[in-house]
Coordinates of N, CA, C and O in Angstrom, one line a residue:
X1 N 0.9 -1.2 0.0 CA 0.0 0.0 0.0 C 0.9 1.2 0.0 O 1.9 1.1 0.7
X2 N 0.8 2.3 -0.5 CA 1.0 3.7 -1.0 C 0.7 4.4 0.0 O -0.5 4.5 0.5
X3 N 2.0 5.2 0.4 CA 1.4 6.6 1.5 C 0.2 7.3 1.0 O -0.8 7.6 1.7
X4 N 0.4 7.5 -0.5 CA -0.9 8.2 -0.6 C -2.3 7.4 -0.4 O -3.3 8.2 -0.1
X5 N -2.5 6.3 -0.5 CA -3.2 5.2 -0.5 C -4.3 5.1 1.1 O -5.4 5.0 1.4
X6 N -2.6 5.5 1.8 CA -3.0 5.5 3.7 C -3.5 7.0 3.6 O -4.7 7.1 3.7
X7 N -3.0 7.9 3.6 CA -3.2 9.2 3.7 C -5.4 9.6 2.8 O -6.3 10.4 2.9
X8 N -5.1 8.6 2.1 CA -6.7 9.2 1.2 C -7.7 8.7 2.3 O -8.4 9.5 2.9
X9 N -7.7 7.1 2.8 CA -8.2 6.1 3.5 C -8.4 6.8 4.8 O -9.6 6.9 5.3
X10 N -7.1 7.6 5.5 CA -7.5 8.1 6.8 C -8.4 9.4 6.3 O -9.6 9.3 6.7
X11 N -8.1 10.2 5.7 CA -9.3 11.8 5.2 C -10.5 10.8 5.3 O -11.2 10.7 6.3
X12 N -10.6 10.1 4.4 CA -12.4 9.2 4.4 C -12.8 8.9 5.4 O -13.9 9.3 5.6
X13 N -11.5 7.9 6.6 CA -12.1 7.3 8.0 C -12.8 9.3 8.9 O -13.7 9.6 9.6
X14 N -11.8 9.8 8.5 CA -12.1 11.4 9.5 C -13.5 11.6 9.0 O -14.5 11.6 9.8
X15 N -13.7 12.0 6.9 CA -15.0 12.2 7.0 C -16.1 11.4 7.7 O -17.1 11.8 8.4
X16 N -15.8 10.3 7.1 CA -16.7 9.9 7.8 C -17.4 9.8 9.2 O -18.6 9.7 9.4
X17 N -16.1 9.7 10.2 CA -16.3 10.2 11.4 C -17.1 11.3 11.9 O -18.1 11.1 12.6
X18 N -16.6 12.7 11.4 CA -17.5 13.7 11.7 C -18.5 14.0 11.0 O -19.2 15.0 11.3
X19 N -18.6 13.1 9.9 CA -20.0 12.9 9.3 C -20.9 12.5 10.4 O -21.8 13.2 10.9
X20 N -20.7 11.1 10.7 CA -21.3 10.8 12.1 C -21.9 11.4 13.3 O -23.0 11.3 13.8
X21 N -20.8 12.2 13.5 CA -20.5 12.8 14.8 C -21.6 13.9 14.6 O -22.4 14.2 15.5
X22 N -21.7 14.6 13.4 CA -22.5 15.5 13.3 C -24.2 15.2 13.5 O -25.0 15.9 14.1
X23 N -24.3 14.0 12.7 CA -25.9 13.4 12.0 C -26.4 13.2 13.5 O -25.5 12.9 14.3
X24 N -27.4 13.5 13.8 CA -28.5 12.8 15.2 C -28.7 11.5 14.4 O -28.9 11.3 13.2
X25 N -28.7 10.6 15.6 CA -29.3 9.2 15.4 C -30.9 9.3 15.7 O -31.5 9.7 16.8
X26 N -31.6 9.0 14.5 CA -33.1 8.9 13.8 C -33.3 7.9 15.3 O -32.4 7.4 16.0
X27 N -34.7 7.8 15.5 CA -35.6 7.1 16.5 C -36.0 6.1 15.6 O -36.9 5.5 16.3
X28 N -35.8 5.3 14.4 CA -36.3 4.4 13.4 C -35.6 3.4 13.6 O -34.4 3.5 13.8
X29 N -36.5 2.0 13.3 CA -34.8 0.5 13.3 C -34.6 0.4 12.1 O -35.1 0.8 11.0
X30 N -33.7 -0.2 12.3 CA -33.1 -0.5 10.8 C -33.8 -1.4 10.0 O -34.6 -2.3 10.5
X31 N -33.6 -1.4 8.6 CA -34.4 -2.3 7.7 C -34.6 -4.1 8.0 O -35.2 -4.9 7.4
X32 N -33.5 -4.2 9.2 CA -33.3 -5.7 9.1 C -34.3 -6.1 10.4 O -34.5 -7.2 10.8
X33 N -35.1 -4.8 11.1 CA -35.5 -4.8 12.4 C -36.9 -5.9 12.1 O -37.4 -5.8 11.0
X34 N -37.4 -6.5 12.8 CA -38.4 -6.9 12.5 C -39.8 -6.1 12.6 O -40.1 -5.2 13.4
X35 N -40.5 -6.6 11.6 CA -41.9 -5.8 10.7 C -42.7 -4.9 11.6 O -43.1 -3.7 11.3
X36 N -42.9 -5.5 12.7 CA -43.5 -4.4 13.7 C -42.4 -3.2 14.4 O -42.7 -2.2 15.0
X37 N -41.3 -3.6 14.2 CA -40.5 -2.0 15.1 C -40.3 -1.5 13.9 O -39.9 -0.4 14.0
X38 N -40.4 -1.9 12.5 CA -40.2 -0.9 11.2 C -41.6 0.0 10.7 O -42.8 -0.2 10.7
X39 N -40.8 1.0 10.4 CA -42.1 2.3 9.5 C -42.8 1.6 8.8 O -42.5 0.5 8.8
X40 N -44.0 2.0 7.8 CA -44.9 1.4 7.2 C -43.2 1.7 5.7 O -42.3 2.5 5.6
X41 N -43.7 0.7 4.9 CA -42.5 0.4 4.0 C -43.1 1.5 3.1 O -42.3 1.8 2.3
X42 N -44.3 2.2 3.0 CA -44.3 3.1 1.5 C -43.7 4.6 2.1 O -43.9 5.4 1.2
X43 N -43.2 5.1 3.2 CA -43.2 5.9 4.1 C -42.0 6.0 3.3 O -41.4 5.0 2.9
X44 N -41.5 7.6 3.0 CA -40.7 8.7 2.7 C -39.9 8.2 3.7 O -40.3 7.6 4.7
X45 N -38.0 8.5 3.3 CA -37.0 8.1 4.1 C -36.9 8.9 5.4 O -36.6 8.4 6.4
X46 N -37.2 10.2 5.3 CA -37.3 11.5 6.2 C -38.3 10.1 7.4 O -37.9 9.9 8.5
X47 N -39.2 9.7 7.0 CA -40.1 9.5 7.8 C -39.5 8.4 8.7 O -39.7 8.6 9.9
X48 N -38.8 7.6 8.4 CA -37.7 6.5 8.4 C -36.9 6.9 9.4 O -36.7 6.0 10.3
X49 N -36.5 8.0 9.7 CA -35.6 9.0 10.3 C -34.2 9.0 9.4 O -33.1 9.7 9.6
X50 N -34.5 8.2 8.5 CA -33.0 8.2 7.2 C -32.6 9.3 7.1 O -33.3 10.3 7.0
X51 N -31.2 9.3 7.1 CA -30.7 10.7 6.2 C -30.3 10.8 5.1 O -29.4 10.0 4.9
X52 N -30.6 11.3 4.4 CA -29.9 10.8 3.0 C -29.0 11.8 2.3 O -29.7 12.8 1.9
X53 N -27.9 12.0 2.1 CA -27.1 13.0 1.9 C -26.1 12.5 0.3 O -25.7 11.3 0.0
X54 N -25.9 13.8 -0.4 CA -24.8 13.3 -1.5 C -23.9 13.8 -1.5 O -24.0 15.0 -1.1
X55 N -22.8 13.3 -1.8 CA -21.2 13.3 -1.9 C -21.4 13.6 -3.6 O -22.2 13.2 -4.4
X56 N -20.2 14.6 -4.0 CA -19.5 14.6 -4.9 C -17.9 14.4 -4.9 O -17.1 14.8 -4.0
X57 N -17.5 13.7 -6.0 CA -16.0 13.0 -6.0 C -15.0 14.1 -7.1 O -15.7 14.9 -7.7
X58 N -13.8 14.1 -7.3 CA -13.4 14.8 -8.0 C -12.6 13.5 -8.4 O -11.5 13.5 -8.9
X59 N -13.3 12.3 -8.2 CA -12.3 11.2 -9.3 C -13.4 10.5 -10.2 O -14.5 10.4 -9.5
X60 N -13.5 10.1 -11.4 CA -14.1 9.3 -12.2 C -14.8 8.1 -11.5 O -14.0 7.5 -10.7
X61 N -16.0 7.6 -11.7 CA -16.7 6.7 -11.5 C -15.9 5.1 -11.3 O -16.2 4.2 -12.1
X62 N -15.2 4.8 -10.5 CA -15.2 3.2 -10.2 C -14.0 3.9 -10.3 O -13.6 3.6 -9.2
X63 N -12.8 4.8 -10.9 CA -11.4 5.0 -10.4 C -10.9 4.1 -9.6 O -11.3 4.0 -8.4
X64 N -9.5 3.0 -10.2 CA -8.9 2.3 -9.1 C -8.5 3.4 -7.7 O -8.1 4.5 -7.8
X65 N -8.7 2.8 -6.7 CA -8.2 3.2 -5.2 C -8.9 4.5 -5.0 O -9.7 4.5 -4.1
X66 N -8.8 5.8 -5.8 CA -9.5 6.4 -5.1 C -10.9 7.2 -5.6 O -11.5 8.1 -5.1
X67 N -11.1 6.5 -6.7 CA -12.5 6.6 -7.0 C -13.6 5.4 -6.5 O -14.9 5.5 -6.6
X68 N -13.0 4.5 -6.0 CA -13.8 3.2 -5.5 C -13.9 3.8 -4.0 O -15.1 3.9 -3.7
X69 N -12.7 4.3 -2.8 CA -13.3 5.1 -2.0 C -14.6 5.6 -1.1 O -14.9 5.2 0.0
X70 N -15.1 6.4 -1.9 CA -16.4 7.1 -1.8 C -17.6 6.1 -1.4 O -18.6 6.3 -0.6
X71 N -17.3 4.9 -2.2 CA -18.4 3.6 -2.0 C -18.2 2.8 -1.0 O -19.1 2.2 -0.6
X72 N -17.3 2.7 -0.5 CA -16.9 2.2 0.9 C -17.2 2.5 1.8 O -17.6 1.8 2.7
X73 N -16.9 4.2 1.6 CA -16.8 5.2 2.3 C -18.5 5.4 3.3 O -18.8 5.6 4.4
X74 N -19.6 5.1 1.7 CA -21.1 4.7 1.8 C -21.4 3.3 2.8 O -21.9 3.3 3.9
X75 N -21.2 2.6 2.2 CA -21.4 1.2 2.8 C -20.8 1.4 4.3 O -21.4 0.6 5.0
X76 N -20.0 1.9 5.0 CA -19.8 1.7 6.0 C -20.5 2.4 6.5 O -21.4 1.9 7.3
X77 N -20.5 3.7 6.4 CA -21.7 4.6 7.2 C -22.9 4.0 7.5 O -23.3 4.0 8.6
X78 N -23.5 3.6 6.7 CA -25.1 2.8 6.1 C -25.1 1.6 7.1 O -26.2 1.2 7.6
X79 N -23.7 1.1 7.5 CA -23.9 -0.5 8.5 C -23.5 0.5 9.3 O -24.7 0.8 9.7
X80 N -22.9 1.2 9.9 CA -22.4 1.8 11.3 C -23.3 2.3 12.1 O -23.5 2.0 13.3
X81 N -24.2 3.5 11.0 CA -25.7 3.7 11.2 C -26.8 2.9 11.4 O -27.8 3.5 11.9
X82 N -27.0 1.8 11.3 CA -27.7 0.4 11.3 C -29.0 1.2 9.9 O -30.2 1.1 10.0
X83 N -28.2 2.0 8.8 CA -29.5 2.0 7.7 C -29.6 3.2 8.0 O -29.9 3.8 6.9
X84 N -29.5 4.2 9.1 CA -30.2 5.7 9.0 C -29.3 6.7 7.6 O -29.7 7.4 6.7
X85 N -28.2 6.4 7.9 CA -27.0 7.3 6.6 C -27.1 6.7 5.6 O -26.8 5.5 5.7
X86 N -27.4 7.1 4.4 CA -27.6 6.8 2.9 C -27.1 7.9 2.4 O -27.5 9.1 2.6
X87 N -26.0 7.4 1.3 CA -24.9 8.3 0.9 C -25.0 8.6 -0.7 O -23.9 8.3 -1.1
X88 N -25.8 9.1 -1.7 CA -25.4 9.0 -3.1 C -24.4 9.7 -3.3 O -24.1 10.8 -2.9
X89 N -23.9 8.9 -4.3 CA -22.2 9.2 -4.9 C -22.5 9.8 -6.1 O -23.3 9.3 -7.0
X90 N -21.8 11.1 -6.3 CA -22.0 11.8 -8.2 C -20.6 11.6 -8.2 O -19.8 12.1 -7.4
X91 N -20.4 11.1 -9.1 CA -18.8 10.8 -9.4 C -18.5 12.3 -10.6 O -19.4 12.9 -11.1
X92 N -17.2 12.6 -10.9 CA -16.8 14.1 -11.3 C -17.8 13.9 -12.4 O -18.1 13.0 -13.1
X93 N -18.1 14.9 -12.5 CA -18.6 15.2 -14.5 C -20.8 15.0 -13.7 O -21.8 15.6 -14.1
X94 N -20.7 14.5 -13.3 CA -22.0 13.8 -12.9 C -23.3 15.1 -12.2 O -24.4 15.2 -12.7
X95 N -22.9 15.7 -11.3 CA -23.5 16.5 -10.3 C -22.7 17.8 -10.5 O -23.3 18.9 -10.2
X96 N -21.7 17.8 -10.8 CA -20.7 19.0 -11.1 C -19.5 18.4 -11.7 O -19.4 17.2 -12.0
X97 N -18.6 19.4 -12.0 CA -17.6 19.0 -12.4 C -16.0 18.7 -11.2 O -16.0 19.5 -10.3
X98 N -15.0 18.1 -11.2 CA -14.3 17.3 -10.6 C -13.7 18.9 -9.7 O -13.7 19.0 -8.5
X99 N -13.3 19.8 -10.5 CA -13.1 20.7 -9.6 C -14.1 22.2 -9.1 O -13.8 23.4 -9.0
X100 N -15.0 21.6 -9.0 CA -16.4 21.8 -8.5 C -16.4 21.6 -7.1 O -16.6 22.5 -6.2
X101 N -16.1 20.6 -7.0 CA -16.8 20.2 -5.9 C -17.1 20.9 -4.5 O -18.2 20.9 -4.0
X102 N -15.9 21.4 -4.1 CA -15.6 22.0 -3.0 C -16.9 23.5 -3.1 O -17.3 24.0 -2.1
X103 N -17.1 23.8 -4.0 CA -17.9 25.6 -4.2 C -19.7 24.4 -4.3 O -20.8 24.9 -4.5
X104 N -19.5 23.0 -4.2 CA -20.8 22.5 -4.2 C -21.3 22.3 -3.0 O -22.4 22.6 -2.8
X105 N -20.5 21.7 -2.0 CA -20.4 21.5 -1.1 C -20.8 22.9 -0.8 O -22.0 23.0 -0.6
X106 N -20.1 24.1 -0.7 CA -20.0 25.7 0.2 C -21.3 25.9 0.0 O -21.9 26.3 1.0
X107 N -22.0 25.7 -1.3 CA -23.2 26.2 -1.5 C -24.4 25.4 -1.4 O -25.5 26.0 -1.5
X108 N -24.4 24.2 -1.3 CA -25.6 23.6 -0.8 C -26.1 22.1 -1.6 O -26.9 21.2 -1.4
X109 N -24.9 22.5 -2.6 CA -26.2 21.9 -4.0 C -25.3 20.1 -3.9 O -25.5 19.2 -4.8
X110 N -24.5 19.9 -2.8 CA -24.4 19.1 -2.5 C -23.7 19.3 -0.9 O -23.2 20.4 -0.6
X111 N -23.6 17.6 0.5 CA -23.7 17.7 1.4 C -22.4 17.6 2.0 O -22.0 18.2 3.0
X112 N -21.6 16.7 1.3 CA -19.7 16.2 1.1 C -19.4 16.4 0.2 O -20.2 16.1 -0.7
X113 N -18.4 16.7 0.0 CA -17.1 15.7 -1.5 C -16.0 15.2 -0.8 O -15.6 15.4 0.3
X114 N -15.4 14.4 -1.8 CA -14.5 13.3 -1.5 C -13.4 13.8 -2.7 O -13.7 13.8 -3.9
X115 N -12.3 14.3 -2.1 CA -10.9 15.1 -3.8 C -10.2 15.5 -2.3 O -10.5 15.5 -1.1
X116 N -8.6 15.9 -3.5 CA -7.7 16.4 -2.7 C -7.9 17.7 -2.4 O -8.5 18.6 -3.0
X117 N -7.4 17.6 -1.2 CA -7.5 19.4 -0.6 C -6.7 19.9 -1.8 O -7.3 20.6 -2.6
X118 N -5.4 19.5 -2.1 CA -4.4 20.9 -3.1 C -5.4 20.9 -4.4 O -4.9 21.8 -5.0
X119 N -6.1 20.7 -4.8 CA -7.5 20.7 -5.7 C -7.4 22.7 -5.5 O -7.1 23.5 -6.2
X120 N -7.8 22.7 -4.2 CA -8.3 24.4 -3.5 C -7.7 25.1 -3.5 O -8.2 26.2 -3.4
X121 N -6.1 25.0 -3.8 CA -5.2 25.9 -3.6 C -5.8 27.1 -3.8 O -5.8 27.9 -2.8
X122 N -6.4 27.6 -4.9 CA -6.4 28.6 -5.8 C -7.3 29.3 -4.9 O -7.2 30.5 -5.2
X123 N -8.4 29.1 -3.6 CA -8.6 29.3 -2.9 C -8.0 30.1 -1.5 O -8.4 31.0 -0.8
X124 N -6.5 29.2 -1.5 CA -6.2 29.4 -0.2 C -5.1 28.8 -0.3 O -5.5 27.9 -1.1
X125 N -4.3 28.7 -0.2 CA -2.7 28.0 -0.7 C -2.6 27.0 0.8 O -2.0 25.9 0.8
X126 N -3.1 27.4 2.0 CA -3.2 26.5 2.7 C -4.3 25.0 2.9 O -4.6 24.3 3.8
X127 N -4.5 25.0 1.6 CA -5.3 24.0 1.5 C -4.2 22.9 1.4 O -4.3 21.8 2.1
X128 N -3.4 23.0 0.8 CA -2.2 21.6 0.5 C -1.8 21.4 2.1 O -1.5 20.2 2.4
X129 N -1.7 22.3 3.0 CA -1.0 21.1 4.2 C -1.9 20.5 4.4 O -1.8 20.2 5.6
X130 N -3.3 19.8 3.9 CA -4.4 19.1 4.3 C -4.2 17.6 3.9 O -4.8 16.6 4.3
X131 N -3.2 17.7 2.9 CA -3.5 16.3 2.2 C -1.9 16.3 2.2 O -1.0 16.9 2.7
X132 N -1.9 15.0 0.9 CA -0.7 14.4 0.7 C 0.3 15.5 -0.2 O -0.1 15.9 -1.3
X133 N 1.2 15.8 0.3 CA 2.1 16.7 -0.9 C 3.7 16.2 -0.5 O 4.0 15.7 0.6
X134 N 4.6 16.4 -1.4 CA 5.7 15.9 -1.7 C 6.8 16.0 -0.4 O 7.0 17.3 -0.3
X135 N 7.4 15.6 0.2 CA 8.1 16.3 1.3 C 7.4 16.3 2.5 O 7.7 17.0 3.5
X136 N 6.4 15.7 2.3 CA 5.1 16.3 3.6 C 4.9 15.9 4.5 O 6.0 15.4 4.8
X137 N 4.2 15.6 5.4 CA 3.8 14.5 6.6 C 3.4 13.2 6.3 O 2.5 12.8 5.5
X138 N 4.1 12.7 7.0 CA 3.2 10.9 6.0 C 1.7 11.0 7.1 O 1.4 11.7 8.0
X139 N 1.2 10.2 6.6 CA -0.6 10.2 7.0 C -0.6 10.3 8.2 O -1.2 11.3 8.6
X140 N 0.0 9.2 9.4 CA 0.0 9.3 10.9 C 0.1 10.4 10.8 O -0.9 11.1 11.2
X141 N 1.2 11.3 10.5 CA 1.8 12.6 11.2 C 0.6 13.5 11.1 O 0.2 14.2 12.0
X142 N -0.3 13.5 9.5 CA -1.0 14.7 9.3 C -2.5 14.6 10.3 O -3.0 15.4 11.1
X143 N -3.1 13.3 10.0 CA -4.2 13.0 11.4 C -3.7 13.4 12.4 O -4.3 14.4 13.0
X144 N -2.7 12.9 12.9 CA -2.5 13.6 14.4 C -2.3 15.4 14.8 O -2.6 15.9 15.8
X145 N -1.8 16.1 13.7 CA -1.6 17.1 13.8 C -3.2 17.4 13.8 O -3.8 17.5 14.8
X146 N -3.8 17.5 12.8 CA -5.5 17.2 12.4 C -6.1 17.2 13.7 O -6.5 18.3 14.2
X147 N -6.3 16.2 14.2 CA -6.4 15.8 15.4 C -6.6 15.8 16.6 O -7.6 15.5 17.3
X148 N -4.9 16.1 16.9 CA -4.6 16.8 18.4 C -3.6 17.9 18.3 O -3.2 18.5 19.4
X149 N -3.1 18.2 17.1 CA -2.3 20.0 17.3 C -2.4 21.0 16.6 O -1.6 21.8 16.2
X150 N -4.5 20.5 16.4 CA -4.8 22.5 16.5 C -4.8 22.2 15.1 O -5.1 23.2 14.6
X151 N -4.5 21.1 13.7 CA -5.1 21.6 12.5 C -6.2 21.4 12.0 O -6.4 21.4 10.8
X152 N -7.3 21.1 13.0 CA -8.7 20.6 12.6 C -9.3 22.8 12.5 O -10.0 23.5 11.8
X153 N -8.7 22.7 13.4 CA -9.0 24.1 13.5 C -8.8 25.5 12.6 O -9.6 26.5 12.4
X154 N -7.2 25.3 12.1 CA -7.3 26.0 11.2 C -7.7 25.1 9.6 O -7.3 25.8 8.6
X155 N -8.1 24.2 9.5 CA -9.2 23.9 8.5 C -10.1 24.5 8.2 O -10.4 24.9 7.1
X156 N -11.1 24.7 9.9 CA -12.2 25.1 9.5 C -12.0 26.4 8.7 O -12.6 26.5 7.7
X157 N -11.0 27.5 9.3 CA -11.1 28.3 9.2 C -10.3 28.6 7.6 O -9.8 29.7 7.2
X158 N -10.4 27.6 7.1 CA -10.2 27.5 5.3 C -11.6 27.9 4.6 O -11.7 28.8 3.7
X159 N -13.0 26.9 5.3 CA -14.0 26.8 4.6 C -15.0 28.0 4.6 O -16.0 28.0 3.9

């Protein structure tokens, strides 16, 4: 496996995390719950207590390593959730275009994306110590700084 490989994998485990961390857990069981603790099945996902949110990718559809990603990225949320998080994926070109995403995200017309921070530069030149760049922190180092020394913080203060 590829530093960059580790480094994409931990950003996803983070989004996803504070994807989590954000969502309220719905009052609804999950689809596998049996027939009487489940909603009436024609019932709107809202009603479900589902959330259903979309990601846009800045990699091509099924992309080895990190266009495949984003679907993992789904599937895990969806079992972690027991069913309430439901993730559609617009892969680049699809919902916007690849370097879109980030101004789709800001504005509404989607909920995540999944691309490299240095994608933003042109925004903010401090976007590149977010991700993988040449000379840089290998993945442990940048999570942990992320993490526990204060760069979750000036992130935010990127967006």
């Amino acid at each position: 496996m590829k530093r960059r490989d580790i480094l994409t994998a931990a950003a996803a485990l983070a989004t996803g995390t504070a994807t989590l961390a954000v969502l309220s857990k719905g009052d609804s069981k999950p689809a596998d719950a049996p027939q009487s603790q489940r909603s009436e099945l024609g019932a709107p996902a809202i009603h479900k207590g589902i959330k259903q949110l979309r990601m846009v990718t800045t990699w091509p559809k099924d992309f080895p390593g990190l266009g495949t990603m984003p679907k993992r990225i789904a599937e895990s949320l969806k079992v972690m959730s027991e069913g309430r998080i439901e993730i559609k994926i617009f892969a680049a070109g699809e919902l916007v275009g690849a370097l879109e995403a980030f101004d789709a995200v800001s504005s509404g017309a989607a909920d995540m994306y999944h691309g490299a921070e240095y994608y933003w530069q042109g925004k903010s030149k401090g976007f590149t110590f977010f991700t993988a760049v040449p000379m840089g922190m290998t993945a442990s180092e940048l999570m942990g700084w992320v993490d526990f020394g204060g760069g979750q913080e000036l992130w935010n203060e990127l967006s």
